[in-house]
PDB file of C-alpha atoms and ligand atoms in Angstrom:
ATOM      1  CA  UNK K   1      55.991  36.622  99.925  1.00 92.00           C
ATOM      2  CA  UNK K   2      55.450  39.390 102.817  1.00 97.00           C
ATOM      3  CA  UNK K   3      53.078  38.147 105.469  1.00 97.00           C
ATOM      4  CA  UNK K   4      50.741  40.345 107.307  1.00 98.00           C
ATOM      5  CA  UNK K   5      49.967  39.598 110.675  1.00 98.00           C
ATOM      6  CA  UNK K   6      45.811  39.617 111.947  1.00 98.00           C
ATOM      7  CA  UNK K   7      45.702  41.971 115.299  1.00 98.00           C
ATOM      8  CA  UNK K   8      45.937  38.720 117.155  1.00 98.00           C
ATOM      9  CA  UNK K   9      48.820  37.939 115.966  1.00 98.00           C
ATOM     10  CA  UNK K  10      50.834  41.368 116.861  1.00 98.00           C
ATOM     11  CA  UNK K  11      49.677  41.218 119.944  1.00 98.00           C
ATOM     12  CA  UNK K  12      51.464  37.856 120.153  1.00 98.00           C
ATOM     13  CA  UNK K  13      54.196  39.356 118.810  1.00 99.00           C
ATOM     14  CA  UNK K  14      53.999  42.497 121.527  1.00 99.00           C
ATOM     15  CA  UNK K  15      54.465  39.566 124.182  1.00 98.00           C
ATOM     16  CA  UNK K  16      57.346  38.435 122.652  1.00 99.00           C
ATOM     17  CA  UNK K  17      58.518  41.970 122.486  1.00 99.00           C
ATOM     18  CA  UNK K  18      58.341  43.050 125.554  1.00 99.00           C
ATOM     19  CA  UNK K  19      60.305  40.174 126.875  1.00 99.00           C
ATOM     20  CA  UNK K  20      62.989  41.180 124.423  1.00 99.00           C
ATOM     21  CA  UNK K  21      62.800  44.775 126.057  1.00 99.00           C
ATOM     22  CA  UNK K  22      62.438  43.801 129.329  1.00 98.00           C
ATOM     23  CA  UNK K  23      65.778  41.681 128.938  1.00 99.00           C
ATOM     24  CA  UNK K  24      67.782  44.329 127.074  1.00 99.00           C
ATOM     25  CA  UNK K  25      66.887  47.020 129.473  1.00 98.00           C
ATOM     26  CA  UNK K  26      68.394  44.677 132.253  1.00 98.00           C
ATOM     27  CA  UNK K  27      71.742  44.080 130.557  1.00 99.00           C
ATOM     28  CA  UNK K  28      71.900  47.911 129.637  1.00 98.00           C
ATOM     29  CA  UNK K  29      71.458  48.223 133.653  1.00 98.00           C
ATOM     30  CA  UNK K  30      74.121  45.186 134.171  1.00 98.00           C
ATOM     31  CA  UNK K  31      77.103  47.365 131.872  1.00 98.00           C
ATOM     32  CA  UNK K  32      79.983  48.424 133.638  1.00 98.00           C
ATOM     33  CA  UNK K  33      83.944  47.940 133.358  1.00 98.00           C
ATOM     34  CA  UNK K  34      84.896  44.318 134.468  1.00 98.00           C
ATOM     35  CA  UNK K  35      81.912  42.457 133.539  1.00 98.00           C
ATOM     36  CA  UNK K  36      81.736  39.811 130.806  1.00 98.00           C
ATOM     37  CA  UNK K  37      79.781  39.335 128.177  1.00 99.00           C
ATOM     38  CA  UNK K  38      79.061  35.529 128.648  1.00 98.00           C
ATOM     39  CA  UNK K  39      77.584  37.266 132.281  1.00 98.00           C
ATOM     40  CA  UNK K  40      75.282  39.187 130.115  1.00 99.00           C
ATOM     41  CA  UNK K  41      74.237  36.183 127.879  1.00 99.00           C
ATOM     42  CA  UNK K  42      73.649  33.945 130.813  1.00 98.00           C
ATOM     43  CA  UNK K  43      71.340  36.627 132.481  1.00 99.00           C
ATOM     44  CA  UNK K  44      69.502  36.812 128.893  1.00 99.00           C
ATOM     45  CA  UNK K  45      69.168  33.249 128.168  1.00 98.00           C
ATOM     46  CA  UNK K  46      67.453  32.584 132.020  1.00 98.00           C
ATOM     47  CA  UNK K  47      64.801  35.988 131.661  1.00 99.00           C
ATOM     48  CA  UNK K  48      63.908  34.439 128.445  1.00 98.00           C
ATOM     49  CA  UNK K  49      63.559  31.012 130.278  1.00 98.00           C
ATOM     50  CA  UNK K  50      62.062  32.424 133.615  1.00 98.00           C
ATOM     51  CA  UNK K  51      59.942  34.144 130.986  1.00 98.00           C
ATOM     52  CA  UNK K  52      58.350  31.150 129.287  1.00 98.00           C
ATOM     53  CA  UNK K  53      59.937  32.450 126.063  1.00 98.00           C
ATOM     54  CA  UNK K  54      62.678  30.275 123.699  1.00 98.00           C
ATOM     55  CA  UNK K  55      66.109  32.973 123.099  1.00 98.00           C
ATOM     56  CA  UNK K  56      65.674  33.208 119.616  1.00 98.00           C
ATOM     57  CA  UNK K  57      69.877  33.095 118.261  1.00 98.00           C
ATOM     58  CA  UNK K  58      70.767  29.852 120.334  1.00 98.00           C
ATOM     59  CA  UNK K  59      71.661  27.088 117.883  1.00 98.00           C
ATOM     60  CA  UNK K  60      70.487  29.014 114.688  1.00 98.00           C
ATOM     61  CA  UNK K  61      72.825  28.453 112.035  1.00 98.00           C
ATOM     62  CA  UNK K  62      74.909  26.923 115.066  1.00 98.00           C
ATOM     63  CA  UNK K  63      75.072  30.236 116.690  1.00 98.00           C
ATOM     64  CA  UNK K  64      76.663  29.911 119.983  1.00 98.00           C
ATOM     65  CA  UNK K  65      74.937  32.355 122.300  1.00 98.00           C
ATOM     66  CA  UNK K  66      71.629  33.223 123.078  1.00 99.00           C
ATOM     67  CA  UNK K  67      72.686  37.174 122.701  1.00 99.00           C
ATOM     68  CA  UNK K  68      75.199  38.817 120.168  1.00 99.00           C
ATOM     69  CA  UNK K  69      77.290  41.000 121.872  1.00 99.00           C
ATOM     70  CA  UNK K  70      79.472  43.073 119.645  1.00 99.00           C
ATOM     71  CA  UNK K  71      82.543  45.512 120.765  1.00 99.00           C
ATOM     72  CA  UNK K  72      84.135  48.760 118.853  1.00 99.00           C
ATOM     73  CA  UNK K  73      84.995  47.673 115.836  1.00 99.00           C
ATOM     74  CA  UNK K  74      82.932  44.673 115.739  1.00 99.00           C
ATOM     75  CA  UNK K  75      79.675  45.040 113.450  1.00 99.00           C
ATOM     76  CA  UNK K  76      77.033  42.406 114.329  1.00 98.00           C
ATOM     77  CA  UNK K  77      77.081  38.670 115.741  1.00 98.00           C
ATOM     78  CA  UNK K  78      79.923  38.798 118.527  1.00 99.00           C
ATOM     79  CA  UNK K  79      80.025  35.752 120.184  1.00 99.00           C
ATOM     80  CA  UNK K  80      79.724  36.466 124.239  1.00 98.00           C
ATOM     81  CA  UNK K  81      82.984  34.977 126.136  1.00 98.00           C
ATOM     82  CA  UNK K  82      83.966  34.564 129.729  1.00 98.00           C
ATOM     83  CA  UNK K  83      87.073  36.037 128.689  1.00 98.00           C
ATOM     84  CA  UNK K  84      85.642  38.947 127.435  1.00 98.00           C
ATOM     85  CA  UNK K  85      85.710  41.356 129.733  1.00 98.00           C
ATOM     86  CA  UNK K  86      83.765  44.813 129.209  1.00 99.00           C
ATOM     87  CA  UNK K  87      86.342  47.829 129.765  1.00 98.00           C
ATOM     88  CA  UNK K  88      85.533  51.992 130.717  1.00 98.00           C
ATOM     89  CA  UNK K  89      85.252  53.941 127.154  1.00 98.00           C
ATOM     90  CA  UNK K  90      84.376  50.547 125.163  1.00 99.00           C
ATOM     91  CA  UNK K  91      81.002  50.581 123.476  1.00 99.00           C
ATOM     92  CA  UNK K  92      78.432  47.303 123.425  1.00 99.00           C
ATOM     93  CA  UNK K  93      75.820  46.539 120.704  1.00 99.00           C
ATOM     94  CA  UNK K  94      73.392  43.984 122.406  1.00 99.00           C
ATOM     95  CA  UNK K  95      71.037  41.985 120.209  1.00 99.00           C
ATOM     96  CA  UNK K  96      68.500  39.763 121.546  1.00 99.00           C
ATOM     97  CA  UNK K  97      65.576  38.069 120.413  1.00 99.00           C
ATOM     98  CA  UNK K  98      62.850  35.430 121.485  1.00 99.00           C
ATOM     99  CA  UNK K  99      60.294  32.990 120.400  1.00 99.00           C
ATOM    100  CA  UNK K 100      56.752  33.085 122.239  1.00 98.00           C
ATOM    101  CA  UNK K 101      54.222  30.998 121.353  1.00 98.00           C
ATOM    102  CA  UNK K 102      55.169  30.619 117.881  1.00 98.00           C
ATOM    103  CA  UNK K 103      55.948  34.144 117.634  1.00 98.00           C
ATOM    104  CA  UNK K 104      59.222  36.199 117.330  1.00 99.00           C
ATOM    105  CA  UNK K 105      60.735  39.253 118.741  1.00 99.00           C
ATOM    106  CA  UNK K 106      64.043  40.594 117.606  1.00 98.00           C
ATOM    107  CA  UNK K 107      66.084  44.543 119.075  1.00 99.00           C
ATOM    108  CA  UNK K 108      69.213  45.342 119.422  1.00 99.00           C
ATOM    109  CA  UNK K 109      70.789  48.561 121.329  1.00 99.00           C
ATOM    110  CA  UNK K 110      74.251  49.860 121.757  1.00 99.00           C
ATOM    111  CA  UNK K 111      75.510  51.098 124.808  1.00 98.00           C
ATOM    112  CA  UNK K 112      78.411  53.125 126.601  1.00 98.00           C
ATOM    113  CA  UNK K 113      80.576  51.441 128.868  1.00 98.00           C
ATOM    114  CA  UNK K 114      81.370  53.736 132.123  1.00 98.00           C
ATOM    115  CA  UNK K 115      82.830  56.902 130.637  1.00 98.00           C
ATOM    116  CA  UNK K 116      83.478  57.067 126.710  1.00 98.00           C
ATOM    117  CA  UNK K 117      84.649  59.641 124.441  1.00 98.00           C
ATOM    118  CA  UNK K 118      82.136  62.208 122.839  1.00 98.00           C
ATOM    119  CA  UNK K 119      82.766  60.630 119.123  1.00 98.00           C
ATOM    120  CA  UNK K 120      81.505  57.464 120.400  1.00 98.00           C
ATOM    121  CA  UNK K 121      78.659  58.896 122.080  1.00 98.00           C
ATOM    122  CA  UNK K 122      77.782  60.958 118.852  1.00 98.00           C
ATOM    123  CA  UNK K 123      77.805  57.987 116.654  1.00 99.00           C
ATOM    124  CA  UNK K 124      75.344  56.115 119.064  1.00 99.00           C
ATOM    125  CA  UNK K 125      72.809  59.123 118.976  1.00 99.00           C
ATOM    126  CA  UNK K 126      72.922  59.604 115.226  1.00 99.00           C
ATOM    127  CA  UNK K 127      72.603  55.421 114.825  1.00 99.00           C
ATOM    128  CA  UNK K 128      69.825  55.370 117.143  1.00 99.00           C
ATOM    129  CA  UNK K 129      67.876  58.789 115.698  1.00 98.00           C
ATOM    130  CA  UNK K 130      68.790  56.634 111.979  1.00 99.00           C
ATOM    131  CA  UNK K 131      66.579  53.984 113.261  1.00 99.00           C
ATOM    132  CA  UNK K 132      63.796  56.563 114.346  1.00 98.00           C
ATOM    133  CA  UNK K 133      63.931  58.189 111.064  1.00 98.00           C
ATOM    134  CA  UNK K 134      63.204  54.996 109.704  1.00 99.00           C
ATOM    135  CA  UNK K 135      60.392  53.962 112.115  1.00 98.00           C
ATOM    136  CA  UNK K 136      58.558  57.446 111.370  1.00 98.00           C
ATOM    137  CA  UNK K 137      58.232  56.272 107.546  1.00 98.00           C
ATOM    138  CA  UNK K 138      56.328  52.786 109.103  1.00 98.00           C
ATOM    139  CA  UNK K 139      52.938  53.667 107.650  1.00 98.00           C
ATOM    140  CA  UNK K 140      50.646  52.227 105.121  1.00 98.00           C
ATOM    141  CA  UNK K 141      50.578  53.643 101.614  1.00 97.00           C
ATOM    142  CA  UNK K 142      54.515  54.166 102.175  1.00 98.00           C
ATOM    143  CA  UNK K 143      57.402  52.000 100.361  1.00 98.00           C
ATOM    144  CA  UNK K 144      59.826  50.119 102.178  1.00 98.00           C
ATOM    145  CA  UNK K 145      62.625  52.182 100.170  1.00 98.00           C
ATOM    146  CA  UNK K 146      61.282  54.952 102.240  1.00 99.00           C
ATOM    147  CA  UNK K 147      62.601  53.623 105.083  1.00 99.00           C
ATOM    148  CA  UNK K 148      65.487  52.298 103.884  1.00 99.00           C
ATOM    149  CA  UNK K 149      66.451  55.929 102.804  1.00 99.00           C
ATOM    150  CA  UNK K 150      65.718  57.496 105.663  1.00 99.00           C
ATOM    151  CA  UNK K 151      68.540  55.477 107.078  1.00 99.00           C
ATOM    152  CA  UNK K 152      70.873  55.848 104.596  1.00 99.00           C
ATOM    153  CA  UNK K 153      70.398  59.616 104.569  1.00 99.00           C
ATOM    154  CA  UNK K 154      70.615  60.660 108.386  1.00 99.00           C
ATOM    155  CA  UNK K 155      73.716  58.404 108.809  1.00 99.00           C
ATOM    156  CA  UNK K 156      75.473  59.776 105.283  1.00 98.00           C
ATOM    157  CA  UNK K 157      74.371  63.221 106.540  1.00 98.00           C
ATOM    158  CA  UNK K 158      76.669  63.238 109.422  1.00 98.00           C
ATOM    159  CA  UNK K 159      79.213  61.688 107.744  1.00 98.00           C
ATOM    160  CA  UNK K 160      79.191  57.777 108.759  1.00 99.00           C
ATOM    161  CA  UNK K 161      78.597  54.921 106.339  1.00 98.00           C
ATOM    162  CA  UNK K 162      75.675  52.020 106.492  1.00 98.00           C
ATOM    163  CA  UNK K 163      76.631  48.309 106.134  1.00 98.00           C
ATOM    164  CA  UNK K 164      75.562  46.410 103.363  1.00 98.00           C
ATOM    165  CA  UNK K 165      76.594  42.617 104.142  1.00 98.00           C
ATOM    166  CA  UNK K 166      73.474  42.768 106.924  1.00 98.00           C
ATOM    167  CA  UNK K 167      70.470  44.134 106.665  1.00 98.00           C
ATOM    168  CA  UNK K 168      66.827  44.435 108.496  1.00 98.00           C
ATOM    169  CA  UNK K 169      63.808  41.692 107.671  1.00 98.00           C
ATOM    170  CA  UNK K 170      60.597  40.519 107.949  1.00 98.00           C
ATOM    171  CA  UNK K 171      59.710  39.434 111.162  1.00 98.00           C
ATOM    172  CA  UNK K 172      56.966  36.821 112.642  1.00 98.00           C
ATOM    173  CA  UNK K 173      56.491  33.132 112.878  1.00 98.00           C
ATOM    174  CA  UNK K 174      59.905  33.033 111.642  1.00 98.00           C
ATOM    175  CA  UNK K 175      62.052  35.034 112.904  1.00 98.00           C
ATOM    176  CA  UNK K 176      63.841  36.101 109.072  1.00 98.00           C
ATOM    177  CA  UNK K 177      60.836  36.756 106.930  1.00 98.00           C
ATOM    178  CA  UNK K 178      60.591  38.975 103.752  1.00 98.00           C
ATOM    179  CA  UNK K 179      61.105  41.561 102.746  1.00 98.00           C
ATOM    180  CA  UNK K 180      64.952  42.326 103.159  1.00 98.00           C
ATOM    181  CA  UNK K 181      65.008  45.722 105.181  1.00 98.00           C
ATOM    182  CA  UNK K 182      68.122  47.682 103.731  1.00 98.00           C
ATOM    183  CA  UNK K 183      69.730  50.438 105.553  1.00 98.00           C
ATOM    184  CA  UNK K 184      69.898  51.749 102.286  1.00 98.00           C
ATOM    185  CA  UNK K 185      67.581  52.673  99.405  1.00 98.00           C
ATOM    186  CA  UNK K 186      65.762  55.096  97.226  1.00 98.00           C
ATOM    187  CA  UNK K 187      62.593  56.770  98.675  1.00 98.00           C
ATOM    188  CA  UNK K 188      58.994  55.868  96.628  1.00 98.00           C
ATOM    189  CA  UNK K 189      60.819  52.499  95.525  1.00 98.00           C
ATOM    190  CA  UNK K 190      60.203  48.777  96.779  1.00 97.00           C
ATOM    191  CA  UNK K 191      57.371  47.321  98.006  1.00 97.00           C
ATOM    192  CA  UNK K 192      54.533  49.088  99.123  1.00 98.00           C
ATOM    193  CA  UNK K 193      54.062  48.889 102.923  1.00 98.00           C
ATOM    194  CA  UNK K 194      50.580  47.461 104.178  1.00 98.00           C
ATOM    195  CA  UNK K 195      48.946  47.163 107.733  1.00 98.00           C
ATOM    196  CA  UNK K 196      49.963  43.756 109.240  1.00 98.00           C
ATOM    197  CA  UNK K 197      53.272  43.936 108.022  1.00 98.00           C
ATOM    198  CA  UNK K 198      56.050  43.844 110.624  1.00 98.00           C
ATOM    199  CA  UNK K 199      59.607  44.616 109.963  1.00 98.00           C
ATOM    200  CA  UNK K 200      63.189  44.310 111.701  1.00 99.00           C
ATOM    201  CA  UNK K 201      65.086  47.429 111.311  1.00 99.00           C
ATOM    202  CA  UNK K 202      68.469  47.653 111.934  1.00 98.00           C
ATOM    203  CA  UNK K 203      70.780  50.071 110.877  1.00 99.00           C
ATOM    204  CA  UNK K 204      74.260  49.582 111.650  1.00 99.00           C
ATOM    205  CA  UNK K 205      76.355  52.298 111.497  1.00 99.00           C
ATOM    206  CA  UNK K 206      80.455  52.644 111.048  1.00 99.00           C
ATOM    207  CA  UNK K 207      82.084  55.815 111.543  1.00 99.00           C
ATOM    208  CA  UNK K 208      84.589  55.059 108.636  1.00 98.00           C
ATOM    209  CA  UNK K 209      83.767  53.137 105.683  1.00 98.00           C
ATOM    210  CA  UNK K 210      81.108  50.767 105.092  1.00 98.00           C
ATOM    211  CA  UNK K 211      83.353  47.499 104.351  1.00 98.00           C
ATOM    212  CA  UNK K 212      83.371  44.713 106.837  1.00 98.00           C
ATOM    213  CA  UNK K 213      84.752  41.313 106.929  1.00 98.00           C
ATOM    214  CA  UNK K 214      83.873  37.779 109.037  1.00 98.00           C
ATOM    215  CA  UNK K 215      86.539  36.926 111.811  1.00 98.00           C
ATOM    216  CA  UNK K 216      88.102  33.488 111.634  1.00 98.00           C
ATOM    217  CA  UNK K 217      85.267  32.511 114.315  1.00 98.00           C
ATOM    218  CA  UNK K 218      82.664  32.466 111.291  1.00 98.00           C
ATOM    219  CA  UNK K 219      80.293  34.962 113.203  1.00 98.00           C
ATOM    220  CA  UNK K 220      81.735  38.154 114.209  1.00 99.00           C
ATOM    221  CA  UNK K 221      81.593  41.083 111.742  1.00 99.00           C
ATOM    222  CA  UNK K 222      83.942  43.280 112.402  1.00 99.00           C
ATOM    223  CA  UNK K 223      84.642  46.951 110.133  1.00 99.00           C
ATOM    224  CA  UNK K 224      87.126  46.468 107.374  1.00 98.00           C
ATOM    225  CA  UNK K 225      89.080  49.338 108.570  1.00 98.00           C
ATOM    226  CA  UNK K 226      89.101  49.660 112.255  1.00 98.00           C
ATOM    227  CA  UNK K 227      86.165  51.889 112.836  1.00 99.00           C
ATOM    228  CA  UNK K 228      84.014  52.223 115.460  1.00 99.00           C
ATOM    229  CA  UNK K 229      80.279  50.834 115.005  1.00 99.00           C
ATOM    230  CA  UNK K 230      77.214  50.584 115.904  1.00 99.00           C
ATOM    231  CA  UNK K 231      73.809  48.907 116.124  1.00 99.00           C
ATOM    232  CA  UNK K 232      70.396  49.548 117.210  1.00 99.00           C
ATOM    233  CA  UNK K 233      67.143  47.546 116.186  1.00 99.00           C
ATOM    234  CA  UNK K 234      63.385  47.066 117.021  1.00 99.00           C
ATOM    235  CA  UNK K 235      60.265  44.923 115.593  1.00 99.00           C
ATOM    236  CA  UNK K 236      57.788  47.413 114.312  1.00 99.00           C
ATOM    237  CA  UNK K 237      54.099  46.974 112.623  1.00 99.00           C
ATOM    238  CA  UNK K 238      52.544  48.938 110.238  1.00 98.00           C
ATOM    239  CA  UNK K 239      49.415  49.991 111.153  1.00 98.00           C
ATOM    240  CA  UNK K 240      46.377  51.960 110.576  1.00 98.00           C
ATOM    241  CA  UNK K 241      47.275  54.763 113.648  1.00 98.00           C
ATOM    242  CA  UNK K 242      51.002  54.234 112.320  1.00 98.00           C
ATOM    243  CA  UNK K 243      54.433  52.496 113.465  1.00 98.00           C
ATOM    244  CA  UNK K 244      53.815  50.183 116.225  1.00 98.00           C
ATOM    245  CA  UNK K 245      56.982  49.098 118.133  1.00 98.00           C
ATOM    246  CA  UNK K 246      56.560  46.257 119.160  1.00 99.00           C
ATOM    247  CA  UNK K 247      59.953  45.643 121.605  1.00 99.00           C
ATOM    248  CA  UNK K 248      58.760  48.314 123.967  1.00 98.00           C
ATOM    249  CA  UNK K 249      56.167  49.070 125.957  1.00 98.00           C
ATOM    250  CA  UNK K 250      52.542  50.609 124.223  1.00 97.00           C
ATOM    251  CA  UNK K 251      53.013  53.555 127.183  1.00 96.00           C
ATOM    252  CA  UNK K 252      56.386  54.657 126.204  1.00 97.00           C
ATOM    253  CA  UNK K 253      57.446  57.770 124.750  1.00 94.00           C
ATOM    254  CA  UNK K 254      60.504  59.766 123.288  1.00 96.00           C
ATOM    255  CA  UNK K 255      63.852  58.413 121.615  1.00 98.00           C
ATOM    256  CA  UNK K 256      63.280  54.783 121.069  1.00 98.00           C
ATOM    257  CA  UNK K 257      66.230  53.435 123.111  1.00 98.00           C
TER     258      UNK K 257
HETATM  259  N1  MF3 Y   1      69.346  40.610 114.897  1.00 75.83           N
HETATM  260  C1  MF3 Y   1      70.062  39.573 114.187  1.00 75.83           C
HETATM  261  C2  MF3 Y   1      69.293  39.203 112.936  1.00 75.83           C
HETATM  262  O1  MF3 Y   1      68.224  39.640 112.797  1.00 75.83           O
HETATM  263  C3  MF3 Y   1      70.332  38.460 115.064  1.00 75.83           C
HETATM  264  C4  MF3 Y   1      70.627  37.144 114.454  1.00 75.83           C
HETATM  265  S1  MF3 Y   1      72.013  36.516 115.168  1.00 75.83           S
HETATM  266  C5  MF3 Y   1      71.966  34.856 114.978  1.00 75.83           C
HETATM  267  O2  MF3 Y   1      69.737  38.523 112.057  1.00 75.83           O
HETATM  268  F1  MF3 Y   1      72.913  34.395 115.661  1.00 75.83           F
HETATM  269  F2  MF3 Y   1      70.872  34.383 115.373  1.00 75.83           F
HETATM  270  F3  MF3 Y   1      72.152  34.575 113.661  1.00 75.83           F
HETATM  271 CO1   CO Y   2      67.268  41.261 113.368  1.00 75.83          CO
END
């Protein structure tokens, strides 16, 4: 069943948001060659804590961290390490997400490390325009396959592949919900979308195929063939005046990350 959320009840989740935001744009400041990624979970797990929030990942499903912090290659759910240390050219998805009050918040950007090579930058702009595609089509009347498409066709379009294994959700007092929010899809099929209803999208992106496979750590997803990939995400409501993210600021404008 797809629960829609009272205007209360986003603004709740706005709270949450921006303390997801506020976090991520404070590790996207704290990148640079030589740091580790534990560094960046620590920082993460004490704004969320400073913040009066709960970091949403710790302990679900056993999950390790409080952030995933995925590399290159690696897909989703990197576990952060001391011994992982962030090097000039790399790139860094970093997914974070809190609980507020009873309410959830879940984004996810990937970043540049120093210096890195003009395919990896391209395949973070089209991944993050994939995601705006997909927010544009956040409007009542619409179908989630809409959005789903939109995905699906800007990343196909410039000749990368969506995952399937992971996809986007529902999003609220839980912090998976229904629906599933596929990075792939038909437009005018699926569920029609209906004011109150908030949704996690998340395309991620590889620049060669779309296969991936679990490392032996039971978390991180890595491409099947070596590729580069990438992930961006944000919590957005449908409503009346149209998408609403909800893991930024109301005031801000242009590309979403
Ligand atoms: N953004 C991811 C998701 O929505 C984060 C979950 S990681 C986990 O599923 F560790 F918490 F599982
Ligand atoms: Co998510």
């Amino acid at each position: 069943m797809v629960i829609c959320k009272s205007p209360a009840e986003l603004e709740k989740m706005h709270r949450a948001g921006l303390i997801v935001w506020g976090a991520l744009e404070k590790m996207r400041a704290m990148v640079r060659p030589g740091i580790s990624t534990k560094d960046l979970d620590d920082f993460a797990e004490k704004y969320a804590v400073e913040h009066h929030a709960r970091p949403a990942f710790k302990g679900y499903r056993g999950y390790p961290g409080s952030v995933c912090t995925s590399i290159n290659k690696e897909v989703v759910h990197g576990i952060p390490s001391a011994s992982r240390k962030l090097r000039e050219g790399d790139i860094l998805s970093l997914d974070f997400g809190v609980e507020l009050d009873g309410y959830y918040a879940d984004a996810a950007l990937t970043v540049p490390v120093g210096k890195v090579a003009p395919e990896r930058e391209k395949l973070l702009r089209v991944t993050r325009e994939s995601l705006e595609h997909a927010i544009e089509k956040v409007r009542p009347g619409n179908r989630l396959g809409d959005v789903s498409a939109a995905v699906q066709k800007w990343v196909e379009e410039n000749g990368y592949s969506v995952v399937r294994e992971f996809v986007g959700h529902g999003i609220g007092t839980k912090m998976h919900e229904e629906p599933q929010v596929p990075n792939y899809g038909s437009p005018g099929q699926g569920p029609r979308l209906q004011e109150g209803m908030v949704i996690a999208i998340e395309p991620m992106v590889n620049s060669g195929g779309p296969g991936v496979r679990v490392l032996d750590d039971d978390w991180t997803a890595v491409t099947a063939d070596g590729s580069d990939s990438a992930h961006f995400e944000h919590t957005v409501a449908v409503t009346s005046k149209g998408p609403w993210i909800l893991t930024r600021p109301k005031e801000a404008t242009g590309p979403c990350w």
